[in-house]
Amino acid sequence: MAEAAIPQPAGARKSRPVSAGWFAVGRAPSPRARLILGVLSFLLPLAIWSAVSYLPFLWHPLIEITDPGDVAYFEKGMRAPGDAFAAEVEAAKAGGQAPPQGVPANPVYLPAPHEVAVALWKAVFPAEGGGTSLLGAFWHSVQIIFWAFLISSAVGVPLGVLCGAYSSIGRLTEPFVEFFRYLPAPAFGALAVAVLGIYDGPKIAIVVIGTFFQQVLIIAATTRRVEYALLEAAQTLGARNLRLVRRVVVPAILPDLYNDQRILLGWAWTYLIVAELVGTSSGITFFITQQARYQHFENVYAAILILGVVGFGSDLLLARLGRWLFPWKATSA
Amino acid sequence: MSGSLALPEQSEDVRARFARIKAREEILQVRGLVKRVPSGSGERTILGGIDLVTHRREFLCVVGPSGCGKSTLIRTIAGLEEAQGGDILVTGRPVHGPGPDRAMVFQGYTLFPWLSVLRNVMFGLEMAGLPKAEADRQARQWLTLVGLEPYADAYPAQLSGGMKQRVAIARALAIQPRILLMDEPFSALDARTRARMQAYLVDIWRKIDVTILFITHDLDEAVLLADRILVLKANPGEVVELMEVPALRPPGGRSLDDPALEATLARLESLIHAHEQAGAEDDEPAPPVVKLDSVGHGVD
Ligand SMILES: Nc1ncnc2c1ncn2[C@@H]1O[C@H](COP(=O)(O)OP(=O)(O)O)[C@@H](O)[C@H]1O
Ligand SMILES: [Mg+2]
């Protein structure tokens, strides 16, 4: 926009590449192009999935039996390998028996988009008394994450800020934290169950262990990046010690700290999946493993999709919220 | 060594003015200030014994080649760095760390980006324990003084460079320091804005009771602003001369056309040039110069 004001030499316009549209290296596409590309990045995988699901000549290595004929071990609805099916057809014809009938099918672990869509619909609007509730399981997971992240942040954020602000506290804390960070959180599963029982306690503990130590280090590093000139200016204006931390360090790093928290929240979700297998399985992980055991893979995909949509959506939302919370940051960009 | 470029005799009025200034109390006293930093296996002396006195309501500029320790000097006076020797007294009290008797305006923009212009100016007042309403009232007065009352609710990022430095000046003055320390505050601004800011600053300084210690590497700026100019040399930083600018302050501000200022400028240049050649540390190759008289005729 500002470029328009700069008078350009006569030759400048000609030297611009003609096809500077969507495929110019290193150049940001226009907002419209960005939107289209963004939508396409979702539509393309969906199109591939649909093609593999609905075009019988793409992949479809199995035959779904519609009529077993006289083959003893075939049942209606079962999926047989293509070559086995062909052999049975040959054998039946040769023996004068009724040949089995079938249609090309994909393995059961790859449901078609519409099956997953139906499962999603049923999950969001469950029929009265209809089976295990996906949303209920999901809600349980959200609660685990909420409490774990709250507990971790309540200690981790202030400690991280103090470690960053006071190098003596940092030196005292960070070596141990650094060491602990390398201990895999799931390894504490048995211990957590022994101490905290078999219900939500150990699950929350594992997400906390997985999040907390990273949190301290990341937030300490962010705190150290505070502009030193601002601290000096504040000191010449009479700010000291904790007031300097509270009135200058914290507000100065707040936007970065907020972004750190967004990233850490994403990590907390990845620890959730392990945590939920500890003690009595629960939440979205329990739902997924159970549905997979019954081969209801459309429900598995529905659950994974909900995880993705909620994770991606909440991150977008938090990014928006960040821009609204820190207007002074946005205006300087 | 620079005898050929002596300053012109001070006029009666100028002499009388310096006599009045020197009769006032001493606000800042720096005695034998030594600053050393570790360097390799040994130590490097950055400031090798600086002596300096400023009087109440005086405008003192410090000039010197880049790297001679100007920033170190002012930061030490501000209490942001420790000295290895010597004393710094402000109104007779020794300096240990930053204090409300000294305020600083930095070269870079150091406004708090998360605070509005008004809240930036209120910052020091709140730190001093003023109730919010009173801090608000006083901050608005200082903003009015620098002509930025209409921008009270803007964020620093929305202001131009010159406006930011005006807010920084208001923020520093709001704590009512005895001495205002300024480290090349206008050097990041374009020439036109800088000239305007110089006029603003002199204007403000005349209205209130504050002493200014102003660092610059721009000799024109020093000559236009200062009552006296402290000339430093590098390696180690030492005082070459404390020069009295032999000019008054006419209502429209000083002009570089004033012969007295021209002479001062010439003397400053010769002093700094002499010492730059003596202790050349980071000498850049001089740009080629075309002498005007070798061209033959002027442009007209
Ligand atoms: N803390 C420090 N450690 C090492 N060297 C320093 C330190 N502070 C300043 N210096 C050096 O001291 C010299 C003077 O610096 P400075 O006061 O910034 O000069 P000026 O402001 O006159 O350009 C420079 O050569 C700089 O590299
Ligand atoms: Mg400097």
CSV table of N, CA, C and O in Angstrom, one decimal, chain A residues 271-321:
chain,number,residue,atom,x,y,z
A,271,TYR,N,0.1,-35.4,25.4
A,271,TYR,CA,0.3,-36.2,26.6
A,271,TYR,C,-1.0,-36.8,27.1
A,271,TYR,O,-1.0,-37.9,27.7
A,272,LEU,N,-2.1,-36.2,26.8
A,272,LEU,CA,-3.4,-36.7,27.2
A,272,LEU,C,-3.6,-38.1,26.7
A,272,LEU,O,-4.1,-39.0,27.5
A,273,ILE,N,-3.2,-38.4,25.5
A,273,ILE,CA,-3.5,-39.7,24.9
A,273,ILE,C,-2.9,-40.8,25.7
A,273,ILE,O,-3.4,-41.8,25.9
A,274,VAL,N,-1.6,-40.5,26.1
A,274,VAL,CA,-1.0,-41.5,26.9
A,274,VAL,C,-1.6,-41.6,28.3
A,274,VAL,O,-1.8,-42.6,28.9
A,275,ALA,N,-1.9,-40.4,28.9
A,275,ALA,CA,-2.4,-40.3,30.2
A,275,ALA,C,-3.7,-41.1,30.4
A,275,ALA,O,-3.9,-41.7,31.4
A,276,GLU,N,-4.5,-41.0,29.3
A,276,GLU,CA,-5.8,-41.6,29.5
A,276,GLU,C,-5.8,-43.2,29.4
A,276,GLU,O,-6.8,-43.8,29.7
A,277,LEU,N,-4.6,-43.7,29.1
A,277,LEU,CA,-4.5,-45.2,29.1
A,277,LEU,C,-4.0,-45.7,30.5
A,277,LEU,O,-3.9,-46.9,30.7
A,278,VAL,N,-3.7,-44.7,31.4
A,278,VAL,CA,-3.2,-45.0,32.7
A,278,VAL,C,-4.4,-45.3,33.6
A,278,VAL,O,-5.3,-44.6,33.6
A,279,GLY,N,-4.2,-46.3,34.5
A,279,GLY,CA,-5.3,-46.6,35.4
A,279,GLY,C,-6.5,-47.1,34.6
A,279,GLY,O,-6.4,-47.8,33.6
A,280,THR,N,-7.7,-46.7,35.0
A,280,THR,CA,-8.9,-47.1,34.1
A,280,THR,C,-8.9,-46.1,32.9
A,280,THR,O,-8.9,-44.9,33.1
A,281,SER,N,-8.9,-46.8,31.7
A,281,SER,CA,-9.0,-45.9,30.5
A,281,SER,C,-10.2,-45.1,30.6
A,281,SER,O,-11.3,-45.4,31.1
A,282,SER,N,-10.1,-43.9,30.0
A,282,SER,CA,-11.2,-42.9,30.0
A,282,SER,C,-11.1,-42.0,28.9
A,282,SER,O,-10.1,-42.0,28.1
A,283,GLY,N,-12.1,-41.2,28.7
A,283,GLY,CA,-12.0,-40.1,27.8
A,283,GLY,C,-12.0,-40.5,26.4
A,283,GLY,O,-12.4,-41.6,26.0
A,284,ILE,N,-11.5,-39.6,25.6
A,284,ILE,CA,-11.5,-39.8,24.1
A,284,ILE,C,-10.6,-41.0,23.7
A,284,ILE,O,-10.9,-41.7,22.8
A,285,THR,N,-9.5,-41.3,24.5
A,285,THR,CA,-8.7,-42.4,24.1
A,285,THR,C,-9.4,-43.7,24.4
A,285,THR,O,-9.3,-44.6,23.6
A,286,PHE,N,-10.1,-43.8,25.5
A,286,PHE,CA,-10.9,-45.0,25.8
A,286,PHE,C,-11.9,-45.2,24.7
A,286,PHE,O,-12.1,-46.3,24.2
A,287,PHE,N,-12.6,-44.2,24.3
A,287,PHE,CA,-13.6,-44.3,23.2
A,287,PHE,C,-12.9,-44.8,22.0
A,287,PHE,O,-13.4,-45.7,21.3
A,288,ILE,N,-11.8,-44.2,21.6
A,288,ILE,CA,-11.1,-44.6,20.3
A,288,ILE,C,-10.7,-46.1,20.4
A,288,ILE,O,-11.0,-46.9,19.5
A,289,THR,N,-10.0,-46.5,21.5
A,289,THR,CA,-9.6,-47.9,21.6
A,289,THR,C,-10.7,-48.9,21.6
A,289,THR,O,-10.7,-49.9,20.9
A,290,GLN,N,-11.8,-48.5,22.3
A,290,GLN,CA,-12.9,-49.4,22.3
A,290,GLN,C,-13.6,-49.6,20.9
A,290,GLN,O,-13.9,-50.7,20.5
A,291,GLN,N,-13.8,-48.4,20.3
A,291,GLN,CA,-14.5,-48.5,19.0
A,291,GLN,C,-13.6,-49.2,18.0
A,291,GLN,O,-14.1,-50.0,17.1
A,292,ALA,N,-12.3,-49.1,18.1
A,292,ALA,CA,-11.4,-49.8,17.2
A,292,ALA,C,-11.5,-51.3,17.5
A,292,ALA,O,-11.4,-52.1,16.5
A,293,ARG,N,-11.6,-51.7,18.7
A,293,ARG,CA,-11.8,-53.1,19.1
A,293,ARG,C,-13.0,-53.7,18.4
A,293,ARG,O,-13.0,-54.8,17.9
A,294,TYR,N,-14.1,-53.0,18.4
A,294,TYR,CA,-15.3,-53.4,17.7
A,294,TYR,C,-15.3,-53.2,16.2
A,294,TYR,O,-16.3,-53.3,15.6
A,295,GLN,N,-14.2,-52.7,15.7
A,295,GLN,CA,-14.0,-52.4,14.3
A,295,GLN,C,-15.0,-51.3,13.8
A,295,GLN,O,-15.4,-51.3,12.6
A,296,HIS,N,-15.4,-50.4,14.7
A,296,HIS,CA,-16.2,-49.3,14.3
A,296,HIS,C,-15.3,-48.1,13.9
A,296,HIS,O,-15.2,-47.1,14.6
A,297,PHE,N,-14.6,-48.3,12.8
A,297,PHE,CA,-13.6,-47.4,12.5
A,297,PHE,C,-14.1,-46.0,12.1
A,297,PHE,O,-13.5,-45.0,12.2
A,298,GLU,N,-15.4,-46.0,11.6
A,298,GLU,CA,-16.0,-44.6,11.3
A,298,GLU,C,-16.0,-43.8,12.6
A,298,GLU,O,-15.8,-42.6,12.6
A,299,ASN,N,-16.3,-44.5,13.7
A,299,ASN,CA,-16.3,-43.7,15.0
A,299,ASN,C,-14.9,-43.3,15.4
A,299,ASN,O,-14.8,-42.2,16.0
A,300,VAL,N,-14.0,-44.1,15.1
A,300,VAL,CA,-12.6,-43.7,15.4
A,300,VAL,C,-12.2,-42.5,14.7
A,300,VAL,O,-11.7,-41.5,15.3
A,301,TYR,N,-12.5,-42.5,13.4
A,301,TYR,CA,-12.2,-41.3,12.6
A,301,TYR,C,-13.0,-40.1,13.1
A,301,TYR,O,-12.5,-39.0,13.1
A,302,ALA,N,-14.2,-40.3,13.4
A,302,ALA,CA,-15.0,-39.2,13.9
A,302,ALA,C,-14.4,-38.6,15.1
A,302,ALA,O,-14.3,-37.3,15.3
A,303,ALA,N,-13.9,-39.4,16.1
A,303,ALA,CA,-13.3,-39.0,17.3
A,303,ALA,C,-12.0,-38.2,17.0
A,303,ALA,O,-11.7,-37.1,17.5
A,304,ILE,N,-11.2,-38.8,16.0
A,304,ILE,CA,-9.9,-38.1,15.7
A,304,ILE,C,-10.2,-36.7,15.0
A,304,ILE,O,-9.6,-35.7,15.3
A,305,LEU,N,-11.3,-36.7,14.2
A,305,LEU,CA,-11.7,-35.5,13.5
A,305,LEU,C,-12.1,-34.4,14.6
A,305,LEU,O,-11.7,-33.2,14.4
A,306,ILE,N,-12.8,-34.9,15.6
A,306,ILE,CA,-13.3,-33.9,16.6
A,306,ILE,C,-12.1,-33.3,17.3
A,306,ILE,O,-12.0,-32.1,17.5
A,307,LEU,N,-11.1,-34.2,17.6
A,307,LEU,CA,-9.9,-33.7,18.3
A,307,LEU,C,-9.2,-32.7,17.4
A,307,LEU,O,-8.8,-31.6,17.9
A,308,GLY,N,-9.1,-33.0,16.1
A,308,GLY,CA,-8.4,-32.1,15.2
A,308,GLY,C,-9.2,-30.8,15.1
A,308,GLY,O,-8.6,-29.7,15.2
A,309,VAL,N,-10.5,-30.8,14.9
A,309,VAL,CA,-11.3,-29.6,14.7
A,309,VAL,C,-11.2,-28.8,16.0
A,309,VAL,O,-11.0,-27.5,15.9
A,310,VAL,N,-11.4,-29.4,17.1
A,310,VAL,CA,-11.4,-28.6,18.4
A,310,VAL,C,-10.0,-28.0,18.6
A,310,VAL,O,-9.8,-26.9,19.0
A,311,GLY,N,-8.9,-28.8,18.4
A,311,GLY,CA,-7.6,-28.3,18.6
A,311,GLY,C,-7.3,-27.2,17.7
A,311,GLY,O,-6.9,-26.1,18.1
A,312,PHE,N,-7.5,-27.4,16.4
A,312,PHE,CA,-7.2,-26.3,15.4
A,312,PHE,C,-8.1,-25.1,15.6
A,312,PHE,O,-7.6,-24.0,15.6
A,313,GLY,N,-9.4,-25.4,15.8
A,313,GLY,CA,-10.3,-24.3,16.0
A,313,GLY,C,-10.0,-23.4,17.2
A,313,GLY,O,-9.9,-22.2,17.2
A,314,SER,N,-9.7,-24.1,18.4
A,314,SER,CA,-9.4,-23.4,19.6
A,314,SER,C,-8.1,-22.6,19.4
A,314,SER,O,-8.0,-21.5,19.9
A,315,ASP,N,-7.1,-23.1,18.6
A,315,ASP,CA,-5.9,-22.4,18.4
A,315,ASP,C,-6.1,-21.1,17.6
A,315,ASP,O,-5.6,-20.1,17.9
A,316,LEU,N,-7.0,-21.3,16.5
A,316,LEU,CA,-7.3,-20.1,15.7
A,316,LEU,C,-8.0,-19.0,16.6
A,316,LEU,O,-7.7,-17.9,16.6
A,317,LEU,N,-8.9,-19.5,17.5
A,317,LEU,CA,-9.6,-18.6,18.3
A,317,LEU,C,-8.7,-17.9,19.3
A,317,LEU,O,-8.8,-16.7,19.5
A,318,LEU,N,-7.7,-18.7,19.9
A,318,LEU,CA,-6.8,-18.1,20.8
A,318,LEU,C,-5.9,-17.1,20.1
A,318,LEU,O,-5.5,-16.1,20.7
A,319,ALA,N,-5.5,-17.4,18.8
A,319,ALA,CA,-4.7,-16.4,18.1
A,319,ALA,C,-5.5,-15.1,17.9
A,319,ALA,O,-4.9,-14.0,18.1
A,320,ARG,N,-6.8,-15.2,17.5
A,320,ARG,CA,-7.6,-14.0,17.4
A,320,ARG,C,-7.7,-13.3,18.7
A,320,ARG,O,-7.5,-12.1,18.8
A,321,LEU,N,-7.9,-14.0,19.8
A,321,LEU,CA,-8.1,-13.4,21.1
A,321,LEU,C,-6.8,-12.7,21.4
A,321,LEU,O,-6.8,-11.6,22.0
